[in-house]
Each structure stands twice: as structure tokens, then as C-alpha cells.
Tab-separated table of C-alpha atoms and ligand atoms in Angstrom:
chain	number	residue	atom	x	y	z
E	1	UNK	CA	92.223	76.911	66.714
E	2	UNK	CA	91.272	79.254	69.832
E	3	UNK	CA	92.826	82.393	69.733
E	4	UNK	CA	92.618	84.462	73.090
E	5	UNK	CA	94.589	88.483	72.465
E	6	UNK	CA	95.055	90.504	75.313
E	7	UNK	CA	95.270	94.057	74.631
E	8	UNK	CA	94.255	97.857	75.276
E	9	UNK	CA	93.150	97.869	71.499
E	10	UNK	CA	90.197	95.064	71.235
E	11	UNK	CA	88.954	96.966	67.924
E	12	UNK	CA	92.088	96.295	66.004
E	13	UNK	CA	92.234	92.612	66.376
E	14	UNK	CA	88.243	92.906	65.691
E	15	UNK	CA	88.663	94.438	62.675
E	16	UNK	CA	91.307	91.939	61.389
E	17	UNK	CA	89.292	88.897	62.251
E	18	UNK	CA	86.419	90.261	60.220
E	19	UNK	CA	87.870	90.267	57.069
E	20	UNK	CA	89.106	87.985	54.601
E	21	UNK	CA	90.221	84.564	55.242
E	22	UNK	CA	89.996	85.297	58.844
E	23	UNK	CA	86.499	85.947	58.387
E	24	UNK	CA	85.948	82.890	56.579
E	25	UNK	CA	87.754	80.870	58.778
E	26	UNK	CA	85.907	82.125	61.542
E	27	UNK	CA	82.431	81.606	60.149
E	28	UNK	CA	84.016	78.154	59.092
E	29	UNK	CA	84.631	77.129	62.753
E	30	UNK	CA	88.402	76.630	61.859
E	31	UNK	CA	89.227	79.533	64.177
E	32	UNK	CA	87.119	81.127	66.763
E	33	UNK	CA	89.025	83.769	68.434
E	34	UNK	CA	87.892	86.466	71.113
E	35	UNK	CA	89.769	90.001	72.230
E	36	UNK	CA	89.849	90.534	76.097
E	37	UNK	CA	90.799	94.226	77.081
E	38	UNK	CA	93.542	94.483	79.689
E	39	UNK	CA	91.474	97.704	80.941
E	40	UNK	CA	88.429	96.116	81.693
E	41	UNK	CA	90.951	94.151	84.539
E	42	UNK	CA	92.526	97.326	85.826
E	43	UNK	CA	90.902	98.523	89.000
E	44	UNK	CA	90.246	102.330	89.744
E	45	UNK	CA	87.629	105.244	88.479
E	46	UNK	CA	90.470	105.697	85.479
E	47	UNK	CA	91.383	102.049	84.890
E	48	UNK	CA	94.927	102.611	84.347
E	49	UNK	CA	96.580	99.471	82.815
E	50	UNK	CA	100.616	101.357	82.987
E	51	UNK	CA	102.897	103.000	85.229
E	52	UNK	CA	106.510	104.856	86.036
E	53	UNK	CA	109.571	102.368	85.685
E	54	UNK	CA	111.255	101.512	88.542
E	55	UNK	CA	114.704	102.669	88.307
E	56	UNK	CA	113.490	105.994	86.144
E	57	UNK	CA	113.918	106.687	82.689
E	58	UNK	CA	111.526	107.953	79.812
E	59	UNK	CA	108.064	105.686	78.922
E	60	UNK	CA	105.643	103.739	80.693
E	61	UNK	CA	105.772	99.902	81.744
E	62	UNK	CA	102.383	97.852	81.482
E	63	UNK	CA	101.437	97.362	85.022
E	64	UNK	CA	100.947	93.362	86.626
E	65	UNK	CA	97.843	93.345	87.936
E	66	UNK	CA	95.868	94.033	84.971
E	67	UNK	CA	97.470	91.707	82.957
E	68	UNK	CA	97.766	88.912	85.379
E	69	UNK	CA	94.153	88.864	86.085
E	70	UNK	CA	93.180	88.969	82.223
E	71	UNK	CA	95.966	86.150	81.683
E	72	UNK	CA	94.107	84.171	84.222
E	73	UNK	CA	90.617	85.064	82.260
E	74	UNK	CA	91.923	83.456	79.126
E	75	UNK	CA	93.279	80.448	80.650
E	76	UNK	CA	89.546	80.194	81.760
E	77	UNK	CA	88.656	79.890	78.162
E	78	UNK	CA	91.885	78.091	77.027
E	79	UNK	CA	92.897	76.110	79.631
E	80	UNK	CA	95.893	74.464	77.814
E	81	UNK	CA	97.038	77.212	75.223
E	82	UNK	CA	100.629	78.493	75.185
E	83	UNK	CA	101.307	82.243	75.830
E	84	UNK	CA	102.965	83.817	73.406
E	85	UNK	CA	104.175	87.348	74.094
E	86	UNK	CA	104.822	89.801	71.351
E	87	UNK	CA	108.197	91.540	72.043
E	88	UNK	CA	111.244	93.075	70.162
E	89	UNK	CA	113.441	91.146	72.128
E	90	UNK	CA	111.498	87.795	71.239
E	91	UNK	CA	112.956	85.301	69.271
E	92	UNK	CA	112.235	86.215	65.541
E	93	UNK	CA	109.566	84.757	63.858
E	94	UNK	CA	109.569	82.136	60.694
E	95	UNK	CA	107.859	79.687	58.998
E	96	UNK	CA	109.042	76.848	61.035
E	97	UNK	CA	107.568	78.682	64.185
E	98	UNK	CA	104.632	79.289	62.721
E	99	UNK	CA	104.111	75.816	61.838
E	100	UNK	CA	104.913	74.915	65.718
E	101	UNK	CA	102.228	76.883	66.526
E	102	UNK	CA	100.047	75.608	63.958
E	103	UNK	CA	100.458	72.325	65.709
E	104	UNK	CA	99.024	74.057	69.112
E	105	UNK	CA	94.907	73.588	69.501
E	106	UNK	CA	94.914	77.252	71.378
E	107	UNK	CA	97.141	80.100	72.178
E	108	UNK	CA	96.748	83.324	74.341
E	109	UNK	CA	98.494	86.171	72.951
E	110	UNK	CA	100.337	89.624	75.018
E	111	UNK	CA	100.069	92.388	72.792
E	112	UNK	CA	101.897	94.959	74.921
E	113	UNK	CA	101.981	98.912	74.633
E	114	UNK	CA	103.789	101.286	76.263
E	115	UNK	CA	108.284	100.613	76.724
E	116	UNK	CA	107.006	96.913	77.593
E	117	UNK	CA	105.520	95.271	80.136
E	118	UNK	CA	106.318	94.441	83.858
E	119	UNK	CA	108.984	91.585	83.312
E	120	UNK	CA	107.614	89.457	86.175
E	121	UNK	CA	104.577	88.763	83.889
E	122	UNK	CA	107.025	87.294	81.446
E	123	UNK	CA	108.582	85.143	83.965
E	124	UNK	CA	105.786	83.927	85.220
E	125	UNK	CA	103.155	83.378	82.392
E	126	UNK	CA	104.791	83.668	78.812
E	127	UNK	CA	105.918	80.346	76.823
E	128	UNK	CA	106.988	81.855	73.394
E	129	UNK	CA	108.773	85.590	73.306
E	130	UNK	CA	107.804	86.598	69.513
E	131	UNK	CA	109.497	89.808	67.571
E	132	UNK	CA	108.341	89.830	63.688
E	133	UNK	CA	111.610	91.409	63.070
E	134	UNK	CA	114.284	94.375	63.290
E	135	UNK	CA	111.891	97.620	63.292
E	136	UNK	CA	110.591	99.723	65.673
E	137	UNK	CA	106.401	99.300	65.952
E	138	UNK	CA	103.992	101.071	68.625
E	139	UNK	CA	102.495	97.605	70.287
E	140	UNK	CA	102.098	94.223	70.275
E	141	UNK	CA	98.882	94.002	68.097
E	142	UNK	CA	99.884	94.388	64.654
E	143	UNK	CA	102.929	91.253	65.042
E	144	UNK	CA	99.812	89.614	67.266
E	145	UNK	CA	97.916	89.777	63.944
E	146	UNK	CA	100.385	88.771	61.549
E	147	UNK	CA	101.605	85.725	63.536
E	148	UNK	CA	97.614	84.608	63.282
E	149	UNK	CA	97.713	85.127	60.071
E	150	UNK	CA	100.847	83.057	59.407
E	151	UNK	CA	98.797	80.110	61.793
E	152	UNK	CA	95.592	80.377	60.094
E	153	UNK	CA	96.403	79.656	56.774
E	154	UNK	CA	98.093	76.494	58.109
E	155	UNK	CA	94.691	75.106	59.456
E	156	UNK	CA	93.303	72.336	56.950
E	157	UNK	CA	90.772	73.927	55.389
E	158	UNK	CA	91.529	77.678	55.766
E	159	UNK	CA	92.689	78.410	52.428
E	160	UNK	CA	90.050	77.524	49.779
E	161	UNK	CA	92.540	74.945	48.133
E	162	UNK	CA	93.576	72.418	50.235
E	163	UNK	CA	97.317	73.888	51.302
E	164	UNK	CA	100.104	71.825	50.958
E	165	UNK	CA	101.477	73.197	47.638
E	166	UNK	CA	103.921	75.746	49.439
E	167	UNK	CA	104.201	73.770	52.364
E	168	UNK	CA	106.293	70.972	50.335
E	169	UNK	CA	110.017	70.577	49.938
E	170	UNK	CA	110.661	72.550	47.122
E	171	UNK	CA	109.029	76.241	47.511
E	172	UNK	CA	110.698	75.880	51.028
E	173	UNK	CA	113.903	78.371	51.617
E	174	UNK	CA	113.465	79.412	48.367
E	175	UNK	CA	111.676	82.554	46.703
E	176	UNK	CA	108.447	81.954	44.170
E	177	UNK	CA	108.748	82.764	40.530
E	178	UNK	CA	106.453	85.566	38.981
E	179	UNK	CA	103.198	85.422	38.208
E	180	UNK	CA	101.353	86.559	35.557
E	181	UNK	CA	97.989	87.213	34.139
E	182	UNK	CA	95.489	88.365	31.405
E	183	UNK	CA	96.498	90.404	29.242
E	184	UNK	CA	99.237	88.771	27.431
E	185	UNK	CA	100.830	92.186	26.374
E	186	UNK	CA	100.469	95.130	28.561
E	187	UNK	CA	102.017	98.330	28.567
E	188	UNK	CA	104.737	96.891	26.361
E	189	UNK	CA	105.534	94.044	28.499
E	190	UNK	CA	104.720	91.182	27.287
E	191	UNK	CA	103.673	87.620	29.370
E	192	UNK	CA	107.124	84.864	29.083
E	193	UNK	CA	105.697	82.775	25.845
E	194	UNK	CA	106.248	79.655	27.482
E	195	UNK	CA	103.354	80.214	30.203
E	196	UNK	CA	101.211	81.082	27.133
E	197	UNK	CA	102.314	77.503	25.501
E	198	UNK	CA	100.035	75.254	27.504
E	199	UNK	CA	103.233	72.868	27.524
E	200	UNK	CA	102.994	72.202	31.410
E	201	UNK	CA	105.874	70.472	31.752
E	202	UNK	CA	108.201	73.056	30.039
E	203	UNK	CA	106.124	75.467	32.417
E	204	UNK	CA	106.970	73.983	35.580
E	205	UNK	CA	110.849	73.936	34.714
E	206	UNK	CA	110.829	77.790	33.638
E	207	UNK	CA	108.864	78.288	36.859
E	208	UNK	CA	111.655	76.715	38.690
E	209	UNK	CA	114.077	78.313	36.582
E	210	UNK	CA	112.434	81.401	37.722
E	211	UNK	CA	112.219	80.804	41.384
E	212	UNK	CA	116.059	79.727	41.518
E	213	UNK	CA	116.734	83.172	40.159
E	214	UNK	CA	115.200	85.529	42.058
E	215	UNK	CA	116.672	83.891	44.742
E	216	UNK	CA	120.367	83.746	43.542
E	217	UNK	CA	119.479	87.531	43.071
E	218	UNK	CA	117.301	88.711	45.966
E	219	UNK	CA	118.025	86.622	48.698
E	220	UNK	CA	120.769	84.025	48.069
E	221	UNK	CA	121.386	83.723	51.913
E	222	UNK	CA	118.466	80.797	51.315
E	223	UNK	CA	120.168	79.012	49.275
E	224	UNK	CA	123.192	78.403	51.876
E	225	UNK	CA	120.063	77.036	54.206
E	226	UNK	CA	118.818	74.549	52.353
E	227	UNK	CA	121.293	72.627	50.125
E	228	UNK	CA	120.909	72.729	46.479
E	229	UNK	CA	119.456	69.793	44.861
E	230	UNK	CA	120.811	68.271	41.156
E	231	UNK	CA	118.508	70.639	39.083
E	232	UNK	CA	119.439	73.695	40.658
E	233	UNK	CA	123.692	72.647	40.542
E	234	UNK	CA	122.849	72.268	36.779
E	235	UNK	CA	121.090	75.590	36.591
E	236	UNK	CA	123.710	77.307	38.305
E	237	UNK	CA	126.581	76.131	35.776
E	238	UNK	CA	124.529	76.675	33.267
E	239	UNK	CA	123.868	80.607	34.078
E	240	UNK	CA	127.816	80.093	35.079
E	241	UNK	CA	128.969	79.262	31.292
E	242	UNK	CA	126.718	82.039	30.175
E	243	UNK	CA	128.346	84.675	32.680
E	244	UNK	CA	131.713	83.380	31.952
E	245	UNK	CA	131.278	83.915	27.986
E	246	UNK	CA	129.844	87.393	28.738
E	247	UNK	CA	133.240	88.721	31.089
E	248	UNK	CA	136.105	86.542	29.183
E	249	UNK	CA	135.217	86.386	25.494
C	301	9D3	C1	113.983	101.694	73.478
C	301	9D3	C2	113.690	100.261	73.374
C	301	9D3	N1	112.530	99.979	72.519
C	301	9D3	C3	112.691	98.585	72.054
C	301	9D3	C4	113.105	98.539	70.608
C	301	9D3	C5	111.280	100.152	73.282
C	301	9D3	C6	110.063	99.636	72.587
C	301	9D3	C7	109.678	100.136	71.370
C	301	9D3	C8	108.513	99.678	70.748
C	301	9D3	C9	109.306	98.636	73.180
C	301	9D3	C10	108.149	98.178	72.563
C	301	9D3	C11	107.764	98.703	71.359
C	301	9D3	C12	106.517	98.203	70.703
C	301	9D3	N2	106.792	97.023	69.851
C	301	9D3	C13	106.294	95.825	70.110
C	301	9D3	O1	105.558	95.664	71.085
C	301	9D3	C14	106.653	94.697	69.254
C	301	9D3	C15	107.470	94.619	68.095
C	301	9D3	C16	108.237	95.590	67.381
C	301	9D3	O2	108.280	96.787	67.698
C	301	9D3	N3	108.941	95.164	66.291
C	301	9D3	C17	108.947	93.878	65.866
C	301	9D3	N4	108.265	92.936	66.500
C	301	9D3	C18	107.546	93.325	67.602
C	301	9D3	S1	106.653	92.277	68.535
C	301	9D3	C19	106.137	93.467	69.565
């Protein structure tokens, strides 16, 4: 996967590629991605890459010029990739989008700065408008870097086990359990004895257990996207019975 990120801020996306499984990645050939700064494309003794909006008003717009001529650049080295454009008024981002882009061999990314940029640039260049949710940030790079992250462990090979195990059916729309390691008893809290039992099969149906849950807890807007299956209807009456005995006995 070729990743092209334009941006005033080359040394952030540097930094993140250098680390971790990025890094790894990288010196794996699974992803081989390069930072072009928008500045080095602005013309003038000062290089300025924003400007006054048209119309007034407070904050700066990212000018055109700059950015056109670096979008052209990266096309140069990824001819066929997608632009995606990281905006808060992009279309938010999710696992399903990710794995769309997964799919992609290349993508050039906008990290903008500033109110925005020039919306003629959108128009004309950007495929995929991309927020990372409801908060307020101060550019483009950060959701640049966590929508590569999202990609990269997608690639075959990225993670060190083969990934598929929370790509299936089951972990999908629905939160993990808890995890747990050495020691078995710390700080008065002790590990669930069943993990500790070795009994894998009683394991995988508390971890299940578990994840169904959290979920009902946390997030149970999930389980209204994905339908439940015969385990989890049994589960549910089951935790049903018990609440019932608790409020009418
Ligand atoms: C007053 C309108 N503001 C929009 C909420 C202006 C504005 C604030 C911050 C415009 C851009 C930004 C910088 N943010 C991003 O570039 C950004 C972002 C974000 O702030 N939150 C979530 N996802 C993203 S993707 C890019």
C-alpha cells in the first residue's frame, strides 16, 4: 500500500511511520509511504500555503495553488490512488470504510490546517471526505494517521499473526471481552477461574458471555446493527430470568 500525505507538518506523519507496526510494515515492504509538504509548492520569499476568506470572517483558508500543484506531485507517484480528504464535515469513519480502503493499492491523503481549505480543491481533486468523529482537532494529520493505521493493520501480513480473527462474523458490531494476564490475583482482584481452567471450550463461551455484556452495557446501539444470533437470544433470557427474580421476588 502507497501512502502519499500532504501537509504543512511532514515531521508528524514521519514520526508515526517510524514506530511500531508502521515501522515494521514499512521495513516489510507492506507499506511504503512518503510526506510531501504543501510549502515546498507555495511560491514567494515566505512560502505562504493560506489566506483571508472570501466573504470575511475569523481564520485562514488553505490557499489552491499550493495544494493543487502538490496534489498533482503525488499523482506523479500514485497515479491511480484515491484522494481522501480529512475534514469535519466528511463522512464519519468505520470499519467498513476502512476496509474499502484497504481494498485500494494507493491513496493520497489532504491533511488540512487552518478553518479548511479552498473548496474548489475539494471539487476538483478529493474522492473520499473523512471526519474521525464529533470533536474539534487542529488539522488534518492526526485523523490522516489514524485512518492509516486502521488500513495498515488490514494488509496481509501487517500484524504478526495472520489477521482475520477480528475481522470474522462474530467480534463484528460487537465489543471484546476482557483480557487478562499474569498474576492471577492482584491487588485483590482476582483473574475469572474459568480462564485459569485450561477448559477451552468453557473459555470461549464465558468469553462470549463476556463480550455480549459489555455490549448490552456499554454500547447496546450495536446490537440493534447486527441481529442477534441463537446464543446471544439465549443469553439475553437468561440474564432476563435473573433480573426478573432480582426486581419481583
Ligand atoms: C468553526 C468550524 N470548525 C469546524 C468544526 C472549523 C474547523 C475546526 C477544526 C475546521 C477544521 C478544523 C481542523 N480539523 C480537521 O481538519 C479534521 C477533523 C476534526 O477536527 N475532527 C474530526 N475529524 C477531523 S478530520 C479533519
Amino acid at each position: 500500500m502507497k501512502y502519499v500525505a500532504l501537509t504543512i507538518f511532514p515531521e508528524l506523519l514521519e514520526a508515526f511511520w517510524e514506530n511500531g507496526i508502521m515501522r515494521r510494515a514499512r521495513a516489510d515492504g507492506i507499506i511504503s509511504p512518503k510526506a510531501i509538504n504543501i510549502r515546498d509548492y507555495a511560491h514567494g520569499r515566505h512560502q505562504v500555503t493560506d489566506d483571508r476568506p472570501y466573504g470575511g470572517g475569523c481564520g485562514m483558508v488553505m490557499k489552491p495553488e499550493p495544494l493543487a500543484a502538490a496534489i498533482r506531485e503525488a499523482k506523479k507517484t500514485a497515479p491511480d490512488a484515491p484522494v481522501v480528504m480529512l475534514s469535519p464535515e466528511g463522512r464519519r469513519f468505520d470499519q467498513p470504510l476502512a476496509r474499502q480502503l484497504a481494498a485500494t493499492g494507493e491513496l493520497i491523503f489532504i491533511c488540512g490546517r487552518y478553518e479548511g481549505i479552498d473548496e474548489r480543491i475539494t471539487e476538483q481533486f478529493v474522492d473520499f471526505e473523512i471526519s474521525i468523529g464529533d470533536y474539534v482537532l487542529t488539522g488534518g494529520e492526526l485523523p490522516a494517521m489514524a485512518v492509516m493505521d486502521a488500513v495498515t493493520r488490514l494488509l496481509p501480513g501487517a500484524l504478526g499473526n495472520e489477521n482475520s480473527a477480528d475481522e470474522d462474523s462474530f467480534s463484528d458490531k460487537r465489543l471484546d471481552c476482557g483480557h487478562y494476564t499474569r498474576p492471577p490475583s492482584f491487588e485483590e482482584r482476582d483473574v475469572p477461574e474459568v480462564l485459569l481452567t485450561g477448559n477451552h471450550e468453557l473459555i470461549a463461551k464465558w468469553r462470549r458471555a463476556d463480550a455480549l455484556m459489555r455490549t448490552l452495557v456499554r454500547r447496546p446501539d450495536l446490537l440493534r446493527e447486527k441481529p442477534l444470533d441463537e446464543a446471544e437470544k439465549a443469553l439475553l433470557e437468561k440474564w432476563q430470568g435473573e433480573i426478573e427474580k432480582l426486581l419481583y421476588r
